[in-house]
Coordinates of C-alpha atoms and ligand atoms in Angstrom, one line a residue:
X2 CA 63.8 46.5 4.1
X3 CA 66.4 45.8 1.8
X4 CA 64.2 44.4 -1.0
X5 CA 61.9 46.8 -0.7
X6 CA 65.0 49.2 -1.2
X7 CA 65.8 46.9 -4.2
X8 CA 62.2 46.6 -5.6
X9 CA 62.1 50.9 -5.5
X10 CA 65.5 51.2 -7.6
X11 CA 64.5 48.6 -10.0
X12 CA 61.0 49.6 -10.5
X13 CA 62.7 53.2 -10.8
X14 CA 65.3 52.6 -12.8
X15 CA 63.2 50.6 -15.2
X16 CA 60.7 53.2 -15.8
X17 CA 63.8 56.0 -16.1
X18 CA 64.7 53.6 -19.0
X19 CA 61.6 52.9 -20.3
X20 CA 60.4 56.9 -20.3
X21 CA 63.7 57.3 -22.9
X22 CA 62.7 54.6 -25.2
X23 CA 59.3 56.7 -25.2
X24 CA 58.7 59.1 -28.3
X25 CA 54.7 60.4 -28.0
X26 CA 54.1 62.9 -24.8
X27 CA 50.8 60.7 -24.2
X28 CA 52.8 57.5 -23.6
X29 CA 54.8 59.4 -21.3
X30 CA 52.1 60.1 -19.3
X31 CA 50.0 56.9 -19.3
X32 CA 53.7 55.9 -17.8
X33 CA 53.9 58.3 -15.3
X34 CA 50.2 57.2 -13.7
X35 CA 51.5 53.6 -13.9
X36 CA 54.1 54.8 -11.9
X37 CA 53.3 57.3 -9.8
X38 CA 49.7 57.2 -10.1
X39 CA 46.9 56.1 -7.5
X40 CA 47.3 52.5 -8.5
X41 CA 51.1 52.8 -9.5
X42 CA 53.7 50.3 -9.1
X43 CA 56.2 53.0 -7.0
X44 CA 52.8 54.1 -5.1
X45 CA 52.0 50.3 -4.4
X46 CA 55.2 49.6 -2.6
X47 CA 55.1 53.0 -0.6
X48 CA 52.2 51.4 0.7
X49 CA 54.0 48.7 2.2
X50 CA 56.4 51.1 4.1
X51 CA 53.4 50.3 7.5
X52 CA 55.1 47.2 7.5
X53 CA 59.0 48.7 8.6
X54 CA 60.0 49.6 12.3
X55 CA 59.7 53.6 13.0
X56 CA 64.1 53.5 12.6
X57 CA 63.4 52.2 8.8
X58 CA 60.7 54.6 7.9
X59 CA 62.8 57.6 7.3
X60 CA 65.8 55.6 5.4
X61 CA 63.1 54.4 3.2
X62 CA 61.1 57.5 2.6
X63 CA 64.1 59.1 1.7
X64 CA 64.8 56.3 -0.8
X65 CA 61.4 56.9 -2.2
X66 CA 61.3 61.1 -2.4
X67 CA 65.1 60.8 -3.9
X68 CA 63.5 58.2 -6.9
X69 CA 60.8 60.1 -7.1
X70 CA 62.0 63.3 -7.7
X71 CA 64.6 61.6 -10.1
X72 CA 61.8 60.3 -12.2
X73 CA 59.9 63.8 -12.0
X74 CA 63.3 65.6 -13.3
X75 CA 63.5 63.0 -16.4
X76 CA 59.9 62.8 -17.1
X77 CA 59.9 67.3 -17.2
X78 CA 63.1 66.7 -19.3
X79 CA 62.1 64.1 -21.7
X80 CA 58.6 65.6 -22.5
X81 CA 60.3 69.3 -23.2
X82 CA 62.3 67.1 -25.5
X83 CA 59.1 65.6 -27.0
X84 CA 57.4 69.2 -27.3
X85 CA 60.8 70.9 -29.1
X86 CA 61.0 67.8 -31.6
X87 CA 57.4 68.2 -32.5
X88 CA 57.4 72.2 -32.8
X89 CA 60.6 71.3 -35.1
X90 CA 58.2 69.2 -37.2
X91 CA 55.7 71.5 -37.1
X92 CA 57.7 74.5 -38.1
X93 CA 59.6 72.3 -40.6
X94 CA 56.1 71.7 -42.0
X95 CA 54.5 74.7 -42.3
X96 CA 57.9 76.9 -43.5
X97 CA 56.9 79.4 -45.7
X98 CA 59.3 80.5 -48.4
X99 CA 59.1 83.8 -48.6
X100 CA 61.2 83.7 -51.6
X101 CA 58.7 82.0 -54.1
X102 CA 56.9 85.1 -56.3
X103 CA 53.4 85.4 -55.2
X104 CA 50.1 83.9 -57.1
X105 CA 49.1 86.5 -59.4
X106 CA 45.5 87.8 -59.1
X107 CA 43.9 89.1 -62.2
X108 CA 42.1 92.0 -61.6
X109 CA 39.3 92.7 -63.9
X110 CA 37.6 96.1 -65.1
X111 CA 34.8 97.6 -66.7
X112 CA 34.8 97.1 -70.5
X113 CA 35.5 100.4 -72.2
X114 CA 31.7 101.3 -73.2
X115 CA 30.6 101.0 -69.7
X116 CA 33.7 103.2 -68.6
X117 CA 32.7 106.2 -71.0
X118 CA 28.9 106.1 -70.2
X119 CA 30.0 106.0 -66.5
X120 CA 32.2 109.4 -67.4
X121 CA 29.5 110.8 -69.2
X122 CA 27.2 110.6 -66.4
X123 CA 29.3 111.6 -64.0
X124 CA 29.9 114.9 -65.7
X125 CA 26.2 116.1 -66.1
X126 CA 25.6 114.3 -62.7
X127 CA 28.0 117.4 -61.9
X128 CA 25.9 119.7 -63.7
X129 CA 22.6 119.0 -61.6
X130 CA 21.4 116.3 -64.5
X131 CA 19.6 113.6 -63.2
X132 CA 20.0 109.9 -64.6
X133 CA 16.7 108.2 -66.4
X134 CA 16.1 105.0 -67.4
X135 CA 12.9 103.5 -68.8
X136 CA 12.2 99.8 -71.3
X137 CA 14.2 98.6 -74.1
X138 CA 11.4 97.1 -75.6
X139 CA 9.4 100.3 -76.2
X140 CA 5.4 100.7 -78.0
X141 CA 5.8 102.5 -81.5
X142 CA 3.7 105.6 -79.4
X143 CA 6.9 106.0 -77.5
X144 CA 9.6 105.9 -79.7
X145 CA 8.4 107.5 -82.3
X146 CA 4.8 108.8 -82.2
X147 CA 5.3 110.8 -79.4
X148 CA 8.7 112.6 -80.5
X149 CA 6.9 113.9 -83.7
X150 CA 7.5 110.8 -86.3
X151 CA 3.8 109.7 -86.9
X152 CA 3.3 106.8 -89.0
X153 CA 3.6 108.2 -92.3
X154 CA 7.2 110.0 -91.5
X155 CA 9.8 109.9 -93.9
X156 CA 11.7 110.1 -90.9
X157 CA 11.0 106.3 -90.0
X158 CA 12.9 104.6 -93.0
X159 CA 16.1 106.5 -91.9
X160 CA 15.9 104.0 -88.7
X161 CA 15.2 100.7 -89.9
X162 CA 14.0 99.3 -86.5
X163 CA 13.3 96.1 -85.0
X164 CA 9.4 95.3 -85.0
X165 CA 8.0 92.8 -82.4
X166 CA 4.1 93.1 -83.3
X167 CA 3.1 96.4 -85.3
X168 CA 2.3 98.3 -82.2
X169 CA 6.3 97.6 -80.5
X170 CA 9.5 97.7 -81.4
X171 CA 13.1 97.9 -79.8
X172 CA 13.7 101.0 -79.0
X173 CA 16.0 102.9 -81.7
X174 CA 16.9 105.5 -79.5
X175 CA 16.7 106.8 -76.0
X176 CA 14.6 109.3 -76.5
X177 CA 11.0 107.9 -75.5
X178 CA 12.5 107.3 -72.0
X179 CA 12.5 111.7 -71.7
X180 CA 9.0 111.0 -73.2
X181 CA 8.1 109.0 -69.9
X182 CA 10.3 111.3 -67.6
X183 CA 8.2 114.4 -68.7
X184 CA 5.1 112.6 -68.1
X185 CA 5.7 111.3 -64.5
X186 CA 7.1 114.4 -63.5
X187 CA 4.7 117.2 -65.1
X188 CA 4.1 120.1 -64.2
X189 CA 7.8 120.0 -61.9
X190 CA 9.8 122.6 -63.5
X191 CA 13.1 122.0 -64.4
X192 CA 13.2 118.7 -66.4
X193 CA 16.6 117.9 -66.2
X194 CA 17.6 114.0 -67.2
X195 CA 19.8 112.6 -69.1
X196 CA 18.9 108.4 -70.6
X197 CA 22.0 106.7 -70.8
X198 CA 21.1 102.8 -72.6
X199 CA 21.3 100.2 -74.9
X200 CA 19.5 100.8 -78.7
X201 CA 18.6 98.8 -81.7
X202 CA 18.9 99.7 -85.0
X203 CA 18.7 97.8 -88.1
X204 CA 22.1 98.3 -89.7
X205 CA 25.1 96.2 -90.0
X206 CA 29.1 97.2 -90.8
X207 CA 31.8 98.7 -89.8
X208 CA 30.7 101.6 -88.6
X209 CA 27.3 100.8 -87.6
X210 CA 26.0 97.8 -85.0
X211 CA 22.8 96.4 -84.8
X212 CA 23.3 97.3 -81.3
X213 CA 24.5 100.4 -79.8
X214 CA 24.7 103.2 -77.0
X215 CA 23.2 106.0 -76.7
X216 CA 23.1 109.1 -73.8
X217 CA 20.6 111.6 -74.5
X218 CA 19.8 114.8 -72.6
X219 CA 16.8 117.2 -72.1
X220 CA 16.4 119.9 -70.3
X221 CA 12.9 121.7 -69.6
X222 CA 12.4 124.9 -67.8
X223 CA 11.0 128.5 -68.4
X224 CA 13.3 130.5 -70.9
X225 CA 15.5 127.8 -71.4
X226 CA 17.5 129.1 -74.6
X227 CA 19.9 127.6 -76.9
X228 CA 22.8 129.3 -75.3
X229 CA 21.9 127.3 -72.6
X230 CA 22.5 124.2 -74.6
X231 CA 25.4 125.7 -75.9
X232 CA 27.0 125.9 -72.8
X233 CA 26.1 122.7 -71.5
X234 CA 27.8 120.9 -74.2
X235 CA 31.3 123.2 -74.1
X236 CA 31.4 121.7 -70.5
X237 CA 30.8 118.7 -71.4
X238 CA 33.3 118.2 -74.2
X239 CA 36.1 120.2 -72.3
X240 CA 35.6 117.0 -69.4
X241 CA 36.0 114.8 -71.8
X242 CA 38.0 115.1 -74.2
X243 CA 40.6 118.3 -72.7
X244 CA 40.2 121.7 -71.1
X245 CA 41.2 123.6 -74.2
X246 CA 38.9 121.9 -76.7
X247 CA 36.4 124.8 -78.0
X248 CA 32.8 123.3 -80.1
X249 CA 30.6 124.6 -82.9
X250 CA 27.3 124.3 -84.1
X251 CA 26.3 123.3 -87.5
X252 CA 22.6 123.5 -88.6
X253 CA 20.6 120.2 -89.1
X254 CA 17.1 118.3 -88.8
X255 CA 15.9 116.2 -86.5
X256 CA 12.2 115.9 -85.9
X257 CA 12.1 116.4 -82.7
X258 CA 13.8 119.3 -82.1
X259 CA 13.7 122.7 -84.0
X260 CA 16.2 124.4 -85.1
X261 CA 18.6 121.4 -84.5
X262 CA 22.6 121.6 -85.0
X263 CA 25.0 119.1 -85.4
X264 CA 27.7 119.7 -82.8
X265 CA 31.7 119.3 -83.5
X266 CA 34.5 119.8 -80.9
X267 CA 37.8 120.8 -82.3
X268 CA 39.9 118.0 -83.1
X269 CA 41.5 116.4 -79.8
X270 CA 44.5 114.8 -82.0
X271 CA 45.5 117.9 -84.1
X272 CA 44.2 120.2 -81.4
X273 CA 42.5 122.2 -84.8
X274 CA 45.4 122.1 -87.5
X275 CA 43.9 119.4 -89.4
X276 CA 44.8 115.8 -89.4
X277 CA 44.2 112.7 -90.1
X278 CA 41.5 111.9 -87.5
X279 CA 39.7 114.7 -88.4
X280 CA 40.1 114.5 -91.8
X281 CA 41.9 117.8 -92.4
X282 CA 39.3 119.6 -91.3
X283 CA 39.8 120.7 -87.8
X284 CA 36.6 119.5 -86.1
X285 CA 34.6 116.2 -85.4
X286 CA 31.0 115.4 -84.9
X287 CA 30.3 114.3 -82.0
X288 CA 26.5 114.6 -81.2
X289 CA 22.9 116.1 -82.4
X290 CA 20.9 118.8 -80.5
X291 CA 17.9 121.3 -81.0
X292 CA 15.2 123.1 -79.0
X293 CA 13.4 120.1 -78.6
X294 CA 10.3 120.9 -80.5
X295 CA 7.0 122.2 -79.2
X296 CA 4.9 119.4 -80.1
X297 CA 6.7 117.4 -78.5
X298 CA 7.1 119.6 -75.3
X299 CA 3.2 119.2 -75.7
X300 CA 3.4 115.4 -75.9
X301 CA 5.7 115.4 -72.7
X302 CA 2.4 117.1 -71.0
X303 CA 4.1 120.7 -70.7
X304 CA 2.5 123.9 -72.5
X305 CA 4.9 125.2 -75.0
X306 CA 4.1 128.6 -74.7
X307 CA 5.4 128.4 -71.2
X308 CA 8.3 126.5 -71.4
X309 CA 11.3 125.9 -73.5
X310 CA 13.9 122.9 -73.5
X311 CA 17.0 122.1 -75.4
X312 CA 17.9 117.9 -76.0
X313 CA 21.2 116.3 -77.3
X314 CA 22.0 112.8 -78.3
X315 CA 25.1 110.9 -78.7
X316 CA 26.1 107.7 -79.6
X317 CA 28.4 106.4 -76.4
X318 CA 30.6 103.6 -79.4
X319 CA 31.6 107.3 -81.2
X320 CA 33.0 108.7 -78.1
X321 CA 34.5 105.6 -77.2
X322 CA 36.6 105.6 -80.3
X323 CA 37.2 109.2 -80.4
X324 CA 38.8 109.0 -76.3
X325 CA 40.8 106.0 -76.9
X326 CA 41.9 106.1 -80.8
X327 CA 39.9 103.2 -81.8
X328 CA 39.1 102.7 -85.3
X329 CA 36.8 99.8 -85.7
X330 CA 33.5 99.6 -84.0
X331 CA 33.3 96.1 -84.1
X332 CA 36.4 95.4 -81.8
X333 CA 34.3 97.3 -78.7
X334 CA 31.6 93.9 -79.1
X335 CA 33.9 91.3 -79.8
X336 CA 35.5 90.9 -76.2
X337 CA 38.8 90.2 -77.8
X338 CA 41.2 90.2 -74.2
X339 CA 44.0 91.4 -76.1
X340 CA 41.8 94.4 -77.1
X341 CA 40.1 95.0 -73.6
X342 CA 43.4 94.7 -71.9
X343 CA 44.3 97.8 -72.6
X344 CA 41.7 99.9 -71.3
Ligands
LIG426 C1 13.0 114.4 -76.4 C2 13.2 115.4 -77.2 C3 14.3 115.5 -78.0 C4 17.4 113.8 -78.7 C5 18.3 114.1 -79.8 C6 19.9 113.8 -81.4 C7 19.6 115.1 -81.5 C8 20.8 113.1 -82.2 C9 21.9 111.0 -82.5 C10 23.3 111.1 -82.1 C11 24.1 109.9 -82.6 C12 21.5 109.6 -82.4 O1 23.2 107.8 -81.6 S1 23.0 108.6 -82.6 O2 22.9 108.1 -83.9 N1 21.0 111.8 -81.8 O3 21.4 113.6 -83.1 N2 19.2 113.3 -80.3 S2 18.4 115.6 -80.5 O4 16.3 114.7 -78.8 C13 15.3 114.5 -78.0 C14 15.1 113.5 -77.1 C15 14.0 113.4 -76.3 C16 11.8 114.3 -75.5

């Protein structure tokens, strides 16, 4: 009995050492089966406790429960150890220092051009307009033919156009896109579109691009009258360019409408004193209009003795420049950051 005292301390006291030495939770526990386990070394000799008298069997299990519980106590209290030494790590690794300034994200934005045309629709969305869109490449019926230029117009060397074969072209305005709205929607009264895209033109400098922006408008309906128009475009212009702006309108020629006017808003810089901007003046130009004209109504598929319409045209680069103060055309295509920073 007395060795097998001896053989419970020692095996105990050996693993109580051992289990301090110990630095990974799983080697504490592969040492805890080898202990205390099925097959372990403390379970082996338990098993020889048959071999005591009945006096000696208590003695000895108490031995044993009192070891036991010893190692239990130190294995709890050297694994919490183990666990708070690797949260320490863990935190130590993964500290976040709140103090460092954050990664800057660079947010991006629409380029000025596509910021005005999105204004300009929005404002004759409000006014019941609907938005059309039709091909950039365009047949010479289309862009011209059909909005009164036939072939032999003097009309046609104002727009030097891009040719692809005889018959098609790049479209050197919008207007041929109204052309197609009228004839999928005739005889549906009102006609009421505007064509916001890209146009070509075959002119080069400072004021003029090769390629521009246009958003035209038409407007087709039974006693439509140029009042109408005329009210329209005060609506317009207050929405963009201020509340107290007031317009006028000049008389002009377009082929496709008759009459046509020129159409200035009073200066948004000078507010109508004369300026620089305005050159003195008081007013700017800042789009073309008419009663679009009846042969071209009749082209569209409506009957010009019914109906009546009013169209307008501007050229999205103008207002661009006008809204933000920018002087040269060329900087809205040259994607300069510096310059489209600031918008
Ligand atoms: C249809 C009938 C008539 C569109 C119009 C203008 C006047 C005009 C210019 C403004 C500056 C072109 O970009 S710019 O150079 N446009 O002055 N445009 S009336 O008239 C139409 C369009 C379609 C069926």
């Amino acid at each position: 009995m007395v060795d097998l005292k001896k053989e419970i301390l020692r095996i105990g006291e050996e693993a109580l050492r051992e289990l301090q030495q110990l630095d990974k939770s799983e080697a504490l526990q592969e040492l805890k089966v080898k202990v205390l386990g099925k097959k372990g070394t403390l379970t082996a000799l338990l098993r020889q406790m048959g071999s005591l008298s009945p006096e000696e069997r208590p003695i000895m299990g108490q031995v044993v429960n009192e070891m036991r519980s010893r190692l239990e106590k130190a294995w709890d209290e050297r694994s919490g150890e183990l666990e708070a030494v690797a949260l320490e790590k863990r935190l130590a690794a993964e500290r976040i220092d709140i103090s460092l300034p954050g990664s800057h994200v660079t947010r991006g934005h629409y380029h000025p051009l596509t910021q005005v045309v999105e204004e300009i629709e929005d404002i004759f969305l409000g006014m019941g307009f609907q938005i059309a869109e039709g091909p950039e490449i365009e047949s010479d019926y289309y862009n011209f033919e059909a909005l009164n230029l036939p072939k032999d117009h003097p009309a046609r060397e104002m727009q030097d156009s891009f040719y692809i074969t005889e018959e098609i072209l790049l479209r050197t305005q919008t207007s041929p896109v109204q052309i197609r709205t009228m004839e999928k929607l005739r005889p549906h009264l009102p006609v009421k579109v505007i064509a916001p895209g890209t146009v070509y033109r075959n002119d080069d400098d400072a004021t003029h691009s090769p390629m521009f922006h246009q958003v035209e408008g038409l407007m087709v309906d039974r006693g439509i009258r140029m009042s109408d128009l005329k009210g329209i475009l005060l609506n317009f212009s207050r929405q963009m360019f201020g509340e107290s702006r007031e317009i006028r309108l000049r008389p002009s020629f377009f082929p496709f409408t008759e009459p046509s006017a020129e159409v200035d808003v009073s200066c948004m810089l000078c507010g109508g004193a004369g300026c620089r901007l305005c050159k003195g003046t008081g007013w700017i130009e800042i789009l073309g209009s008419g009663m679009v004209h009846p042969k071209v109504l009749e082209m569209g598929g409506y009957n010009p003795k019914d109906v009546t319409g009013f169209a307008f045209g501007m050229g999205v680069e103008r207002i661009a420049m006008l809204k933000f103060g920018i002087e040269d055309m060329r900087l809205l295509f040259d994607n300069d950051l510096r310059f489209l920073q600031q918008f």
